[in-house]
C-alpha atoms as an extended CHARMM CRD file, in Angstrom:
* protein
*
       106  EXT
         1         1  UNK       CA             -2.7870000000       18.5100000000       -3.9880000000  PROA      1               0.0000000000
         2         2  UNK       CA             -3.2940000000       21.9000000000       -5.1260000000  PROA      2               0.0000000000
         3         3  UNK       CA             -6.8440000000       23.6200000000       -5.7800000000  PROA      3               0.0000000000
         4         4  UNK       CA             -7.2710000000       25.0610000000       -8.8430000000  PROA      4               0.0000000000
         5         5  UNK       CA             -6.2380000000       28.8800000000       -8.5690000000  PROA      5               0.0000000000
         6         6  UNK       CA             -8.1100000000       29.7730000000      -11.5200000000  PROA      6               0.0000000000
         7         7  UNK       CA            -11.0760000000       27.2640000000      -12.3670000000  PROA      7               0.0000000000
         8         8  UNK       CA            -12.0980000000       27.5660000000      -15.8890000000  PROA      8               0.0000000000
         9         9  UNK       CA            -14.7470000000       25.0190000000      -16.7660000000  PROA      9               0.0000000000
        10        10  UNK       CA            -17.6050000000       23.8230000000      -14.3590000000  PROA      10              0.0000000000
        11        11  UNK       CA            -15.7220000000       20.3310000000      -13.7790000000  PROA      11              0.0000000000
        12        12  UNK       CA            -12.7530000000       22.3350000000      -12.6190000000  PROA      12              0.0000000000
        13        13  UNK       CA            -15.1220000000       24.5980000000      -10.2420000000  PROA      13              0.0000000000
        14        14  UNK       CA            -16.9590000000       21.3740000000       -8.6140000000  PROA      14              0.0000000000
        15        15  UNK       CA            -13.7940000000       19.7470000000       -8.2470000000  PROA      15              0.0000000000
        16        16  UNK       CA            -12.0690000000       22.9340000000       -6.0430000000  PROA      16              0.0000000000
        17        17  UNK       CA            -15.4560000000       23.1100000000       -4.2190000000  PROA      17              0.0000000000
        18        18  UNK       CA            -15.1760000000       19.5820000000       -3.1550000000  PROA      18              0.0000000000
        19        19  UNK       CA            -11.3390000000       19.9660000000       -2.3880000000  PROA      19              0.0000000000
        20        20  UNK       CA            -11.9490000000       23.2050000000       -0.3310000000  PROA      20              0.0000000000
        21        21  UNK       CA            -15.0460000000       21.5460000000        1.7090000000  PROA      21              0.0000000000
        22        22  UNK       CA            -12.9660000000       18.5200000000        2.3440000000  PROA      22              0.0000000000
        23        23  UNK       CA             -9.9930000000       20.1850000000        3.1840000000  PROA      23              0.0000000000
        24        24  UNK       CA            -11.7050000000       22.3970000000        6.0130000000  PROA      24              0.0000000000
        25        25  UNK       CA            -12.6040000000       19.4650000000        7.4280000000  PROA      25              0.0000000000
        26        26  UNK       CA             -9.2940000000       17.9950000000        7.7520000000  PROA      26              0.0000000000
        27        27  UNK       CA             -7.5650000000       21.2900000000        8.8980000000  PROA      27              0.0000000000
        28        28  UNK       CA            -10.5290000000       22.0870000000       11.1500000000  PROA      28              0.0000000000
        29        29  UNK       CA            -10.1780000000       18.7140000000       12.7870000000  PROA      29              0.0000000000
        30        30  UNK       CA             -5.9470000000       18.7350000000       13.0370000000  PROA      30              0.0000000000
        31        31  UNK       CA             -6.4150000000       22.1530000000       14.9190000000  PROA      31              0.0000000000
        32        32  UNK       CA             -8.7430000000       20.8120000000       16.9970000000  PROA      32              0.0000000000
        33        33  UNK       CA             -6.2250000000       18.1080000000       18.4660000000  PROA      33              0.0000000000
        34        34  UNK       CA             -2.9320000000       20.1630000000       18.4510000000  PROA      34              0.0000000000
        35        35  UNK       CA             -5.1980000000       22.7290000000       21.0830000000  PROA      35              0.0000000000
        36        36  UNK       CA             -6.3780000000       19.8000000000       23.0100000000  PROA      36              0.0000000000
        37        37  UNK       CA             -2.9650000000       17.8830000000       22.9150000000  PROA      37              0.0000000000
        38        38  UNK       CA             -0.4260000000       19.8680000000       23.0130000000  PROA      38              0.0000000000
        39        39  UNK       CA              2.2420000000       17.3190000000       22.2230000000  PROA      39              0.0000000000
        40        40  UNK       CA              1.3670000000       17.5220000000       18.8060000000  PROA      40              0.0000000000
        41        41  UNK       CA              1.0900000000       21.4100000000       18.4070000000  PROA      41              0.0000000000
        42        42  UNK       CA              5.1550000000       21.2130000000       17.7540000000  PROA      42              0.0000000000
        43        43  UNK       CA              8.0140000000       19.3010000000       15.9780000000  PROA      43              0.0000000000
        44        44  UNK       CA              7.9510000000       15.7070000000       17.2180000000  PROA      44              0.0000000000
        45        45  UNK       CA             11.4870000000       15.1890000000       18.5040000000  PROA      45              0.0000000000
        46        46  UNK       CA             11.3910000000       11.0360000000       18.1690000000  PROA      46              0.0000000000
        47        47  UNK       CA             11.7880000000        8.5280000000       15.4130000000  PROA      47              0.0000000000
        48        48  UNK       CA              8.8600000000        8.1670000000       12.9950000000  PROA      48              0.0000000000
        49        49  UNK       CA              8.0200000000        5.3980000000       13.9560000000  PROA      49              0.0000000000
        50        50  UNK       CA              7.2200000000        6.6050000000       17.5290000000  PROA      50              0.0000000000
        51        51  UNK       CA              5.7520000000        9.7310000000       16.2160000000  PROA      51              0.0000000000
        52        52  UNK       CA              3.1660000000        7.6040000000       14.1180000000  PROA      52              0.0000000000
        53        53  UNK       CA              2.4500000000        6.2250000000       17.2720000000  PROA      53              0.0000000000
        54        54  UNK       CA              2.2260000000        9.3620000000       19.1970000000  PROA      54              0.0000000000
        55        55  UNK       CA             -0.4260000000       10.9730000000       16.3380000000  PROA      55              0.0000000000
        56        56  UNK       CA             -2.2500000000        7.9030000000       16.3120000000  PROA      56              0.0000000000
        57        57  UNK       CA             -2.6460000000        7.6380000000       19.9670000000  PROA      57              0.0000000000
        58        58  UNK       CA             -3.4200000000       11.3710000000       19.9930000000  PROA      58              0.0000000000
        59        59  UNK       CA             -6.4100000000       10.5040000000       17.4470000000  PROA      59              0.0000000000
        60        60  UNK       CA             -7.9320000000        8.0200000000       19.7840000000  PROA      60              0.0000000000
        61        61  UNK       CA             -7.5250000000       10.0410000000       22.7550000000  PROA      61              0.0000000000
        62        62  UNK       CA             -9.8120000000       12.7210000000       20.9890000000  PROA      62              0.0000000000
        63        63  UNK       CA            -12.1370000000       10.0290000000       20.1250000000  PROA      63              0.0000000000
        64        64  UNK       CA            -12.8480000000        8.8210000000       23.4120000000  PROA      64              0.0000000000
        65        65  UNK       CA            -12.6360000000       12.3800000000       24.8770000000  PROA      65              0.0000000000
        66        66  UNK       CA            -15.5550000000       12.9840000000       22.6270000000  PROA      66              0.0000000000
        67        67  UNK       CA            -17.3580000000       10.0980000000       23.2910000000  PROA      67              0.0000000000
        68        68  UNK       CA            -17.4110000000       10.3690000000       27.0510000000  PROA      68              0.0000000000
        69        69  UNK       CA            -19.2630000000       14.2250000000       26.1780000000  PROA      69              0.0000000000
        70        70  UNK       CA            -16.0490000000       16.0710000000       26.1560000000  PROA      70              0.0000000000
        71        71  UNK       CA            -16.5900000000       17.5860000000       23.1050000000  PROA      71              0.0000000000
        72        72  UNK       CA            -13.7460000000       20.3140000000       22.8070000000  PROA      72              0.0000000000
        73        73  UNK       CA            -14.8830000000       23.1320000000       20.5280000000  PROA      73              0.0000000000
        74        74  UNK       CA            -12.4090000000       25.4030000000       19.2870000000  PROA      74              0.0000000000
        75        75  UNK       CA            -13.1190000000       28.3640000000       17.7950000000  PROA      75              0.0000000000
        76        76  UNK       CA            -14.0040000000       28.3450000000       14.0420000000  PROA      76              0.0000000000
        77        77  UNK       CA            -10.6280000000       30.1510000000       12.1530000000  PROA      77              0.0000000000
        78        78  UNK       CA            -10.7910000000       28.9150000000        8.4700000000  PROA      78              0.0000000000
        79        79  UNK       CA             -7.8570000000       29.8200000000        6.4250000000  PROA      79              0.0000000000
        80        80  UNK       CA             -8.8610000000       31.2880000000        2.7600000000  PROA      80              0.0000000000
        81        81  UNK       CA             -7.8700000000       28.5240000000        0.5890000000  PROA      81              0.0000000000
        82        82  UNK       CA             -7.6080000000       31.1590000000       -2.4510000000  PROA      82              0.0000000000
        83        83  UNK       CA             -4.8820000000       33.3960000000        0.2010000000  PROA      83              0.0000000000
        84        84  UNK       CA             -2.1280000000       30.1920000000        0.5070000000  PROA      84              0.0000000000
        85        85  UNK       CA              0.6630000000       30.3480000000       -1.7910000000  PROA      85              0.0000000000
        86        86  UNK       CA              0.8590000000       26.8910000000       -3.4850000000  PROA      86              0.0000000000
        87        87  UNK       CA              3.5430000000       25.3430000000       -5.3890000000  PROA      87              0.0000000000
        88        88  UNK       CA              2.2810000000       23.5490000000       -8.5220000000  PROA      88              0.0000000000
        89        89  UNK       CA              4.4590000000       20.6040000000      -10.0880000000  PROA      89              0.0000000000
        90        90  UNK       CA              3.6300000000       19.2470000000      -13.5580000000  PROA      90              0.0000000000
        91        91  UNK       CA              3.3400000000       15.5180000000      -11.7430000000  PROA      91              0.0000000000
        92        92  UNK       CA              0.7570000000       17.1280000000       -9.6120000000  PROA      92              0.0000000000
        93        93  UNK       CA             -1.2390000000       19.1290000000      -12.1070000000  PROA      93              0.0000000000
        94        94  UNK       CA             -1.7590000000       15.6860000000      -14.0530000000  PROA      94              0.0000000000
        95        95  UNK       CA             -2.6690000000       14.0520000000      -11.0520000000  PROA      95              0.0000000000
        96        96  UNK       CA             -5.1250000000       16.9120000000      -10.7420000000  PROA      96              0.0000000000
        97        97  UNK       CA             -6.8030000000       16.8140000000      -14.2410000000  PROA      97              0.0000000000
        98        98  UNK       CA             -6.5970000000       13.3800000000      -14.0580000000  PROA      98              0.0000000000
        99        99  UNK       CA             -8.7840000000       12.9750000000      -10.7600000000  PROA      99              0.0000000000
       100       100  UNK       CA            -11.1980000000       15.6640000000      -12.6510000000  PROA      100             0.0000000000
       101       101  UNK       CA            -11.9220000000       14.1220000000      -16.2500000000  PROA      101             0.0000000000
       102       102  UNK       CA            -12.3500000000       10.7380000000      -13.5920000000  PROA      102             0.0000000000
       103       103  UNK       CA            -14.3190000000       12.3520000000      -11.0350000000  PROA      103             0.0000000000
       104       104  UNK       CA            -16.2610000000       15.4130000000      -12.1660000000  PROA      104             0.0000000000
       105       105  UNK       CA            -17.0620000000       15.2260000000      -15.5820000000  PROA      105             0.0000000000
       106       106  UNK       CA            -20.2360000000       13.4850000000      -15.3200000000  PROA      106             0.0000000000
């Protein structure tokens, strides 16, 4: 889902706020596990089912690397969510203002 290039209401700003914070996260945390396994870090060349498989056991890998102290920091490169070209579909936008008026009106 698309942020909102060009918030114009407070609702709209908390909502892209919330969808940048979240999305570092996420992206932060995907990096993170294509350094450490590098299996992931290109095209899977399996079925999807075994490549479900493969990112799942990835995940848990990372888990238990972390919980035996093996806490693998990479550096800190955020992307500018404002800089990425997005492609906006009217389905989407809806979706969008929909999750806002539900969300972040109040």
């Amino acid at each position: 889902m698309t942020p909102f290039l060009n918030p114009v209401n407070v609702h709209q700003r908390r909502f892209k706020t919330a969808q940048i914070l979240g999305r570092n996260v996420v992206e932060r945390q995907y990096r993170v596990c294509k350094r450490r396994l590098r299996c992931i870090d290109s095209k899977l060349r399996c079925r999807l089912a075994n490549a479900q498989k493969i990112i799942i056991a990835t995940a848990v890998l990372h888990n238990i690397a972390i919980g035996k102290g093996d806490d693998y920091a990479a550096a800190d490169d955020y992307e500018d969510v404002d800089s990425i070209n997005y492609h906006q579909t009217n389905g989407g936008v809806a979706r969008r203002n929909a999750i806002v008026a539900a969300r972040f009106t109040s």
